[in-house]
PDB file of C-alpha atoms and ligand atoms in Angstrom:
ATOM      1  CA  MET A   1      -8.963   2.971   1.138  1.00 96.00           C
ATOM      2  CA  ASP A   2     -11.178   5.892   2.169  1.00 96.00           C
ATOM      3  CA  GLY A   3     -14.946   6.132   2.396  1.00 97.00           C
ATOM      4  CA  ASN A   4     -16.074   3.002   4.252  1.00 96.00           C
ATOM      5  CA  GLY A   5     -17.844   5.060   6.928  1.00 95.00           C
ATOM      6  CA  ARG A   6     -19.651   7.281   4.424  1.00 97.00           C
ATOM      7  CA  TRP A   7     -20.667   4.276   2.350  1.00 98.00           C
ATOM      8  CA  ALA A   8     -22.239   2.715   5.440  1.00 97.00           C
ATOM      9  CA  LYS A   9     -24.030   5.950   6.353  1.00 98.00           C
ATOM     10  CA  ALA A  10     -25.408   6.272   2.818  1.00 98.00           C
ATOM     11  CA  HIS A  11     -26.797   2.731   3.137  1.00 98.00           C
ATOM     12  CA  GLY A  12     -28.244   3.336   6.608  1.00 98.00           C
ATOM     13  CA  ARG A  13     -25.833   0.897   8.219  1.00 97.00           C
ATOM     14  CA  PRO A  14     -23.235   1.165  11.018  1.00 94.00           C
ATOM     15  CA  ARG A  15     -19.712   2.287  10.054  1.00 92.00           C
ATOM     16  CA  THR A  16     -18.384  -1.187  10.701  1.00 90.00           C
ATOM     17  CA  ALA A  17     -20.592  -2.556   7.886  1.00 94.00           C
ATOM     18  CA  GLY A  18     -18.653  -0.247   5.573  1.00 96.00           C
ATOM     19  CA  HIS A  19     -15.359  -1.814   6.659  1.00 93.00           C
ATOM     20  CA  ARG A  20     -16.779  -5.311   6.076  1.00 94.00           C
ATOM     21  CA  GLU A  21     -17.905  -4.249   2.610  1.00 96.00           C
ATOM     22  CA  GLY A  22     -14.430  -2.764   2.076  1.00 96.00           C
ATOM     23  CA  VAL A  23     -12.891  -6.206   2.410  1.00 95.00           C
ATOM     24  CA  LYS A  24     -14.730  -7.208  -0.794  1.00 96.00           C
ATOM     25  CA  SER A  25     -13.078  -4.325  -2.664  1.00 97.00           C
ATOM     26  CA  VAL A  26      -9.702  -5.465  -1.311  1.00 97.00           C
ATOM     27  CA  ARG A  27     -10.329  -8.919  -2.835  1.00 96.00           C
ATOM     28  CA  ALA A  28     -11.480  -7.427  -6.143  1.00 97.00           C
ATOM     29  CA  VAL A  29      -8.450  -5.139  -6.493  1.00 98.00           C
ATOM     30  CA  VAL A  30      -5.967  -7.852  -5.447  1.00 97.00           C
ATOM     31  CA  GLU A  31      -7.380 -10.279  -8.012  1.00 96.00           C
ATOM     32  CA  GLU A  32      -7.477  -7.608 -10.715  1.00 97.00           C
ATOM     33  CA  CYS A  33      -3.764  -6.891 -10.064  1.00 98.00           C
ATOM     34  CA  VAL A  34      -2.996 -10.589 -10.574  1.00 98.00           C
ATOM     35  CA  ARG A  35      -5.028 -10.663 -13.816  1.00 97.00           C
ATOM     36  CA  ARG A  36      -3.292  -7.559 -15.124  1.00 97.00           C
ATOM     37  CA  LYS A  37       0.163  -8.738 -14.038  1.00 97.00           C
ATOM     38  CA  ILE A  38       0.719  -5.808 -11.701  1.00 97.00           C
ATOM     39  CA  HIS A  39       3.458  -7.000  -9.384  1.00 97.00           C
ATOM     40  CA  THR A  40       3.084  -4.755  -6.345  1.00 97.00           C
ATOM     41  CA  LEU A  41       0.083  -3.420  -4.468  1.00 98.00           C
ATOM     42  CA  THR A  42       0.273  -1.569  -1.162  1.00 97.00           C
ATOM     43  CA  LEU A  43      -2.962  -0.918   0.720  1.00 97.00           C
ATOM     44  CA  PHE A  44      -3.294   1.584   3.556  1.00 95.00           C
ATOM     45  CA  ALA A  45      -5.535  -0.275   5.999  1.00 94.00           C
ATOM     46  CA  PHE A  46      -4.836   1.377   9.347  1.00 93.00           C
ATOM     47  CA  SER A  47      -2.825   4.487  10.029  1.00 91.00           C
ATOM     48  CA  SER A  48      -0.975   5.356  13.237  1.00 88.00           C
ATOM     49  CA  GLU A  49      -3.707   7.987  13.748  1.00 89.00           C
ATOM     50  CA  ASN A  50      -6.592   5.496  13.436  1.00 93.00           C
ATOM     51  CA  TRP A  51      -6.100   4.398  17.084  1.00 94.00           C
ATOM     52  CA  GLN A  52      -7.948   7.602  17.982  1.00 94.00           C
ATOM     53  CA  ARG A  53     -11.217   6.233  16.561  1.00 92.00           C
ATOM     54  CA  PRO A  54     -13.911   4.943  18.950  1.00 91.00           C
ATOM     55  CA  ARG A  55     -12.689   1.841  20.751  1.00 92.00           C
ATOM     56  CA  SER A  56     -15.545  -0.246  19.273  1.00 90.00           C
ATOM     57  CA  GLU A  57     -14.542   0.658  15.704  1.00 89.00           C
ATOM     58  CA  VAL A  58     -10.861  -0.095  16.370  1.00 92.00           C
ATOM     59  CA  ASN A  59     -11.901  -3.470  17.811  1.00 91.00           C
ATOM     60  CA  ILE A  60     -13.968  -4.330  14.739  1.00 90.00           C
ATOM     61  CA  LEU A  61     -11.071  -3.366  12.467  1.00 92.00           C
ATOM     62  CA  MET A  62      -8.704  -5.598  14.457  1.00 91.00           C
ATOM     63  CA  GLU A  63     -11.230  -8.450  14.224  1.00 91.00           C
ATOM     64  CA  LEU A  64     -11.491  -7.919  10.482  1.00 91.00           C
ATOM     65  CA  PHE A  65      -7.712  -8.095  10.132  1.00 93.00           C
ATOM     66  CA  MET A  66      -7.630 -11.260  12.230  1.00 90.00           C
ATOM     67  CA  ALA A  67     -10.404 -12.851  10.169  1.00 91.00           C
ATOM     68  CA  ALA A  68      -8.812 -11.822   6.877  1.00 91.00           C
ATOM     69  CA  LEU A  69      -5.390 -13.140   7.919  1.00 91.00           C
ATOM     70  CA  ARG A  70      -6.944 -16.470   8.810  1.00 89.00           C
ATOM     71  CA  GLY A  71      -9.532 -16.698   6.040  1.00 92.00           C
ATOM     72  CA  GLU A  72      -7.741 -15.261   3.027  1.00 93.00           C
ATOM     73  CA  VAL A  73      -4.456 -17.176   3.053  1.00 95.00           C
ATOM     74  CA  ARG A  74      -5.835 -19.948   0.881  1.00 95.00           C
ATOM     75  CA  ARG A  75      -7.187 -17.493  -1.675  1.00 96.00           C
ATOM     76  CA  LEU A  76      -3.843 -15.630  -1.624  1.00 97.00           C
ATOM     77  CA  ASN A  77      -1.990 -18.890  -2.260  1.00 97.00           C
ATOM     78  CA  ASP A  78      -4.405 -19.805  -5.086  1.00 97.00           C
ATOM     79  CA  ASN A  79      -3.621 -16.454  -6.683  1.00 96.00           C
ATOM     80  CA  ASP A  80       0.148 -16.705  -6.041  1.00 98.00           C
ATOM     81  CA  VAL A  81       0.086 -13.587  -3.816  1.00 98.00           C
ATOM     82  CA  ARG A  82       2.759 -12.885  -1.216  1.00 97.00           C
ATOM     83  CA  LEU A  83       1.410 -10.939   1.768  1.00 96.00           C
ATOM     84  CA  ARG A  84       3.476  -8.690   3.984  1.00 96.00           C
ATOM     85  CA  ILE A  85       2.413  -6.200   6.624  1.00 95.00           C
ATOM     86  CA  ILE A  86       4.218  -2.870   6.908  1.00 94.00           C
ATOM     87  CA  GLY A  87       3.991  -0.785  10.056  1.00 93.00           C
ATOM     88  CA  GLU A  88       4.746  -0.833  13.772  1.00 92.00           C
ATOM     89  CA  ARG A  89       3.302  -4.223  14.622  1.00 91.00           C
ATOM     90  CA  SER A  90       4.405  -4.298  18.264  1.00 92.00           C
ATOM     91  CA  ALA A  91       1.262  -2.248  19.073  1.00 92.00           C
ATOM     92  CA  PHE A  92      -0.961  -5.164  18.018  1.00 93.00           C
ATOM     93  CA  SER A  93      -2.021  -7.982  20.335  1.00 92.00           C
ATOM     94  CA  GLU A  94       0.365 -10.962  20.538  1.00 95.00           C
ATOM     95  CA  LYS A  95      -2.290 -13.077  18.841  1.00 94.00           C
ATOM     96  CA  LEU A  96      -2.587 -10.679  15.907  1.00 93.00           C
ATOM     97  CA  GLN A  97       1.206 -10.470  15.608  1.00 95.00           C
ATOM     98  CA  ARG A  98       1.378 -14.276  15.461  1.00 95.00           C
ATOM     99  CA  ARG A  99      -1.360 -14.364  12.795  1.00 94.00           C
ATOM    100  CA  ILE A 100       0.551 -11.797  10.761  1.00 95.00           C
ATOM    101  CA  LEU A 101       3.724 -13.883  10.928  1.00 96.00           C
ATOM    102  CA  ASP A 102       1.804 -17.058  10.025  1.00 96.00           C
ATOM    103  CA  ALA A 103       0.163 -15.437   6.985  1.00 96.00           C
ATOM    104  CA  GLU A 104       3.500 -13.970   5.870  1.00 97.00           C
ATOM    105  CA  THR A 105       5.234 -17.334   6.244  1.00 97.00           C
ATOM    106  CA  GLN A 106       2.496 -19.283   4.475  1.00 97.00           C
ATOM    107  CA  THR A 107       2.568 -16.954   1.458  1.00 98.00           C
ATOM    108  CA  ALA A 108       6.323 -16.284   1.417  1.00 98.00           C
ATOM    109  CA  ASN A 109       7.034 -18.335  -1.699  1.00 98.00           C
ATOM    110  CA  ASN A 110       4.361 -16.710  -3.878  1.00 98.00           C
ATOM    111  CA  SER A 111       5.527 -14.343  -6.563  1.00 97.00           C
ATOM    112  CA  ALA A 112       2.754 -13.116  -8.907  1.00 97.00           C
ATOM    113  CA  LEU A 113       1.856 -10.180  -6.656  1.00 98.00           C
ATOM    114  CA  ASN A 114       3.586  -8.602  -3.678  1.00 97.00           C
ATOM    115  CA  LEU A 115       0.712  -7.431  -1.530  1.00 97.00           C
ATOM    116  CA  GLN A 116       1.665  -5.091   1.266  1.00 96.00           C
ATOM    117  CA  VAL A 117      -0.905  -4.090   3.815  1.00 94.00           C
ATOM    118  CA  ALA A 118       0.080  -1.035   5.821  1.00 94.00           C
ATOM    119  CA  ALA A 119      -1.223  -1.349   9.367  1.00 93.00           C
ATOM    120  CA  ASN A 120      -0.294   1.004  12.197  1.00 93.00           C
ATOM    121  CA  TYR A 121       1.789   2.641   9.529  1.00 94.00           C
ATOM    122  CA  GLY A 122       2.820   6.231   8.925  1.00 95.00           C
ATOM    123  CA  GLY A 123       5.211   7.580   6.286  1.00 96.00           C
ATOM    124  CA  ARG A 124       7.035   9.671   8.883  1.00 96.00           C
ATOM    125  CA  TRP A 125       7.326   6.635  11.165  1.00 95.00           C
ATOM    126  CA  ASP A 126       8.941   4.760   8.269  1.00 96.00           C
ATOM    127  CA  ILE A 127      11.473   7.533   7.645  1.00 97.00           C
ATOM    128  CA  THR A 128      12.153   7.870  11.386  1.00 97.00           C
ATOM    129  CA  GLN A 129      12.881   4.184  11.826  1.00 96.00           C
ATOM    130  CA  ALA A 130      15.225   4.330   8.791  1.00 97.00           C
ATOM    131  CA  VAL A 131      17.102   7.255  10.392  1.00 97.00           C
ATOM    132  CA  ARG A 132      17.349   5.337  13.679  1.00 97.00           C
ATOM    133  CA  ARG A 133      18.899   2.392  11.863  1.00 97.00           C
ATOM    134  CA  LEU A 134      21.407   4.672  10.122  1.00 97.00           C
ATOM    135  CA  VAL A 135      22.430   6.303  13.411  1.00 96.00           C
ATOM    136  CA  ALA A 136      22.788   2.916  15.121  1.00 97.00           C
ATOM    137  CA  GLU A 137      24.998   1.637  12.303  1.00 97.00           C
ATOM    138  CA  ALA A 138      27.084   4.848  12.342  1.00 96.00           C
ATOM    139  CA  GLN A 139      27.531   4.668  16.121  1.00 95.00           C
ATOM    140  CA  ALA A 140      28.590   1.032  15.841  1.00 96.00           C
ATOM    141  CA  GLY A 141      31.214   2.112  13.318  1.00 95.00           C
ATOM    142  CA  ARG A 142      29.643   0.186  10.433  1.00 96.00           C
ATOM    143  CA  LEU A 143      28.636   3.254   8.393  1.00 95.00           C
ATOM    144  CA  ASP A 144      30.505   6.406   7.341  1.00 95.00           C
ATOM    145  CA  GLN A 145      28.672   9.716   7.334  1.00 93.00           C
ATOM    146  CA  GLU A 146      29.612  10.143   3.646  1.00 93.00           C
ATOM    147  CA  ALA A 147      27.852   6.882   2.830  1.00 95.00           C
ATOM    148  CA  ILE A 148      24.496   8.336   3.932  1.00 95.00           C
ATOM    149  CA  ASP A 149      22.803   9.203   0.665  1.00 96.00           C
ATOM    150  CA  GLU A 150      19.247   8.785  -0.679  1.00 96.00           C
ATOM    151  CA  GLN A 151      19.878   5.145  -1.511  1.00 96.00           C
ATOM    152  CA  ALA A 152      21.111   4.479   2.034  1.00 97.00           C
ATOM    153  CA  ILE A 153      17.858   5.900   3.417  1.00 97.00           C
ATOM    154  CA  SER A 154      15.702   4.000   0.868  1.00 97.00           C
ATOM    155  CA  ASN A 155      17.475   0.774   1.795  1.00 97.00           C
ATOM    156  CA  ARG A 156      16.393   1.129   5.419  1.00 97.00           C
ATOM    157  CA  LEU A 157      12.707   1.840   4.838  1.00 96.00           C
ATOM    158  CA  SER A 158      10.089  -0.925   5.159  1.00 92.00           C
ATOM    159  CA  PHE A 159      10.670  -3.543   2.455  1.00 88.00           C
ATOM    160  CA  PRO A 160      13.349  -1.870   0.360  1.00 93.00           C
ATOM    161  CA  ASP A 161      13.064  -4.688  -2.203  1.00 91.00           C
ATOM    162  CA  ILE A 162       9.680  -3.338  -3.305  1.00 91.00           C
ATOM    163  CA  PRO A 163       9.834  -0.809  -6.178  1.00 93.00           C
ATOM    164  CA  GLU A 164       8.619   2.727  -5.527  1.00 95.00           C
ATOM    165  CA  PRO A 165       4.939   3.239  -6.368  1.00 96.00           C
ATOM    166  CA  ASP A 166       4.066   4.365  -9.909  1.00 96.00           C
ATOM    167  CA  LEU A 167       0.482   5.161  -9.069  1.00 97.00           C
ATOM    168  CA  PHE A 168      -0.994   6.414  -5.788  1.00 98.00           C
ATOM    169  CA  ILE A 169      -4.781   6.019  -5.611  1.00 98.00           C
ATOM    170  CA  ARG A 170      -6.939   7.591  -2.936  1.00 98.00           C
ATOM    171  CA  THR A 171     -10.665   6.901  -2.880  1.00 98.00           C
ATOM    172  CA  GLY A 172     -13.407   8.755  -1.017  1.00 98.00           C
ATOM    173  CA  GLY A 173     -12.864  12.280  -2.367  1.00 98.00           C
ATOM    174  CA  GLU A 174      -9.973  13.416  -0.139  1.00 95.00           C
ATOM    175  CA  GLN A 175      -6.989  14.891  -1.948  1.00 97.00           C
ATOM    176  CA  ARG A 176      -4.187  14.363   0.553  1.00 96.00           C
ATOM    177  CA  LEU A 177      -1.363  11.889   1.081  1.00 96.00           C
ATOM    178  CA  SER A 178      -2.198  11.636   4.812  1.00 95.00           C
ATOM    179  CA  ASN A 179       1.238  10.369   5.803  1.00 95.00           C
ATOM    180  CA  PHE A 180       1.221   7.333   3.506  1.00 95.00           C
ATOM    181  CA  VAL A 181       4.416   6.126   1.761  1.00 95.00           C
ATOM    182  CA  LEU A 182       5.892   9.655   1.761  1.00 97.00           C
ATOM    183  CA  TRP A 183       9.505   9.026   0.770  1.00 97.00           C
ATOM    184  CA  GLN A 184       8.645   6.276  -1.710  1.00 96.00           C
ATOM    185  CA  SER A 185       5.973   8.354  -3.481  1.00 96.00           C
ATOM    186  CA  ALA A 186       8.319  11.161  -4.543  1.00 95.00           C
ATOM    187  CA  TYR A 187       7.592  10.441  -8.237  1.00 94.00           C
ATOM    188  CA  ALA A 188       4.246   8.644  -7.945  1.00 96.00           C
ATOM    189  CA  GLU A 189       1.358   9.745 -10.126  1.00 96.00           C
ATOM    190  CA  LEU A 190      -1.532  10.803  -7.911  1.00 97.00           C
ATOM    191  CA  TYR A 191      -5.093   9.719  -8.662  1.00 98.00           C
ATOM    192  CA  PHE A 192      -7.986  10.927  -6.546  1.00 98.00           C
ATOM    193  CA  THR A 193     -11.524   9.673  -7.006  1.00 98.00           C
ATOM    194  CA  ASP A 194     -14.817  10.430  -5.251  1.00 98.00           C
ATOM    195  CA  THR A 195     -15.731   6.739  -5.404  1.00 98.00           C
ATOM    196  CA  LEU A 196     -16.051   5.362  -1.867  1.00 98.00           C
ATOM    197  CA  TRP A 197     -13.787   2.376  -1.152  1.00 98.00           C
ATOM    198  CA  PRO A 198     -16.609  -0.235  -0.934  1.00 98.00           C
ATOM    199  CA  ASP A 199     -17.705   0.851  -4.448  1.00 98.00           C
ATOM    200  CA  PHE A 200     -14.153   0.692  -5.815  1.00 98.00           C
ATOM    201  CA  ASN A 201     -14.552  -2.402  -7.971  1.00 98.00           C
ATOM    202  CA  GLU A 202     -12.642  -3.829 -10.972  1.00 97.00           C
ATOM    203  CA  ALA A 203     -14.157  -1.203 -13.302  1.00 97.00           C
ATOM    204  CA  ALA A 204     -13.239   1.716 -11.019  1.00 98.00           C
ATOM    205  CA  PHE A 205      -9.700   0.338 -10.655  1.00 98.00           C
ATOM    206  CA  GLY A 206      -9.560  -0.003 -14.461  1.00 98.00           C
ATOM    207  CA  HIS A 207     -10.452   3.711 -14.832  1.00 98.00           C
ATOM    208  CA  ALA A 208      -7.549   4.615 -12.529  1.00 98.00           C
ATOM    209  CA  LEU A 209      -5.144   2.458 -14.552  1.00 97.00           C
ATOM    210  CA  ASP A 210      -6.408   3.900 -17.865  1.00 96.00           C
ATOM    211  CA  ASP A 211      -5.916   7.414 -16.508  1.00 96.00           C
ATOM    212  CA  PHE A 212      -2.370   6.502 -15.433  1.00 96.00           C
ATOM    213  CA  ALA A 213      -1.609   4.987 -18.859  1.00 93.00           C
ATOM    214  CA  ARG A 214      -2.472   8.311 -20.539  1.00 92.00           C
ATOM    215  CA  ARG A 215      -0.006  10.312 -18.461  1.00 90.00           C
ATOM    216  CA  GLN A 216       3.511  11.078 -19.546  1.00 73.00           C
ATOM    217  CA  ARG A 217       6.052  10.651 -16.774  1.00 71.00           C
ATOM    218  CA  ARG A 218       9.044  12.857 -17.380  1.00 71.00           C
ATOM    219  CA  PHE A 219      11.156  12.501 -14.192  1.00 73.00           C
ATOM    220  CA  GLY A 220      12.492  16.034 -14.726  1.00 78.00           C
ATOM    221  CA  GLN A 221      13.231  15.593 -18.430  1.00 82.00           C
ATOM    222  CA  THR A 222      11.519  17.337 -21.374  1.00 81.00           C
ATOM    223  CA  SER A 223       8.728  15.769 -23.461  1.00 81.00           C
ATOM    224  CA  GLU A 224      11.126  15.676 -26.431  1.00 84.00           C
ATOM    225  CA  GLN A 225      13.710  13.686 -24.453  1.00 82.00           C
ATOM    226  CA  ILE A 226      11.059  11.204 -23.328  1.00 81.00           C
ATOM    227  CA  GLU A 227       9.676  10.795 -26.851  1.00 83.00           C
ATOM    228  CA  ALA A 228      13.195  10.247 -28.267  1.00 87.00           C
ATOM    229  CA  TRP A 229      13.853   7.635 -25.560  1.00 82.00           C
ATOM    230  CA  MET A 230      10.565   5.869 -26.329  1.00 82.00           C
ATOM    231  CA  THR A 231      11.385   5.795 -30.053  1.00 86.00           C
ATOM    232  CA  THR A 232      14.751   4.164 -29.267  1.00 87.00           C
ATOM    233  CA  GLN A 233      13.035   1.597 -27.056  1.00 83.00           C
ATOM    234  CA  THR A 234      10.528   0.740 -29.799  1.00 82.00           C
ATOM    235  CA  GLN A 235      13.307   0.427 -32.407  1.00 85.00           C
ATOM    236  CA  GLU A 236      15.336  -1.843 -30.114  1.00 83.00           C
ATOM    237  CA  ARG A 237      12.329  -4.081 -29.622  1.00 77.00           C
ATOM    238  CA  THR A 238      11.531  -4.443 -33.366  1.00 72.00           C
TER     239      THR A 238
HETATM  240  C1  LIG B 301     -11.057   4.389   5.772  1.00 74.29           C
HETATM  241  O1  LIG B 301     -12.447   4.658   5.632  1.00 74.29           O
HETATM  242  C2  LIG B 301     -10.838   2.959   5.971  1.00 74.29           C
HETATM  243  C3  LIG B 301     -10.224   2.377   7.054  1.00 74.29           C
HETATM  244  C4  LIG B 301      -9.686   3.173   8.187  1.00 74.29           C
HETATM  245  C5  LIG B 301     -10.085   0.921   7.192  1.00 74.29           C
HETATM  246  C6  LIG B 301      -9.759   0.166   5.938  1.00 74.29           C
HETATM  247  C7  LIG B 301     -10.051  -1.265   6.177  1.00 74.29           C
HETATM  248  C8  LIG B 301     -10.630  -2.093   5.295  1.00 74.29           C
HETATM  249  C9  LIG B 301     -10.948  -1.723   3.904  1.00 74.29           C
HETATM  250  C10 LIG B 301     -11.012  -3.472   5.705  1.00 74.29           C
HETATM  251  C11 LIG B 301      -9.928  -4.380   6.113  1.00 74.29           C
HETATM  252  C12 LIG B 301      -8.744  -4.454   5.212  1.00 74.29           C
HETATM  253  C13 LIG B 301      -7.973  -5.559   5.050  1.00 74.29           C
HETATM  254  C14 LIG B 301      -6.715  -5.446   4.267  1.00 74.29           C
HETATM  255  C15 LIG B 301      -8.369  -6.869   5.602  1.00 74.29           C
HETATM  256  P1  LIG B 301     -13.130   5.608   6.700  1.00 74.29           P
HETATM  257  O2  LIG B 301     -13.616   4.778   7.823  1.00 74.29           O
HETATM  258  O3  LIG B 301     -12.168   6.700   7.058  1.00 74.29           O
HETATM  259  O4  LIG B 301     -14.340   6.171   5.886  1.00 74.29           O
HETATM  260  P2  LIG B 301     -14.940   7.652   5.976  1.00 74.29           P
HETATM  261  O5  LIG B 301     -13.866   8.584   5.472  1.00 74.29           O
HETATM  262  O6  LIG B 301     -16.116   7.591   5.044  1.00 74.29           O
HETATM  263  O7  LIG B 301     -15.318   7.885   7.401  1.00 74.29           O
END
């Protein structure tokens, strides 16, 4: 969700106003996912590197998270959205950690959309904590070295029950992954747009989805193999 600061600057307002405006785009995209029956959405809200921002901006972001966790639960329940936070949450205040747990518990039975908000998250952190778990299990004698394969690593990342992303969207004109879901995005389609996050509304999200729908995902196979497979699928369905 990049571009909140630049949006604010362009409107002659403080950076924090951009983050507040960004919350509206979060609502719009979440509700559009529900309408379109998209089952998983992961938002990168705060990276491990974002702690380096001015203290006042970090504070405002934490307040926004607190307010959203308190204020949005009802709307999430109305939309049948399950909220989970991925990232190293021990760095947050006890109060924020409690709020996170409350919001997760209150939405735990919802199933239309799995909404994951990455906060104090980094893709390398995720892989590192998976490796730590593997080593601990191996040292405890519960895991053979031969059993460590890609699936074993995937199973120990944050929320292994969530499918890998099909589409990776970055707003705000940057064309980098910036340490987001690195392992999980191995086959994700990348979509970069200059639109700043506060301007990323239903229509802009629709453009990203239309662009994705036009792509052919081959997973290492040839176009001919994919087309033959799609023909079989269509025949089986009719
Ligand atoms: C990046 O824009 C955005 C962030 C670091 C914060 C994202 C937070 C929100 C959208 C609001 C809260 C979210 C939830 C889920 C309640 P930037 O500040 O790097 O913008 P810039 O690149 O223009 O400086």
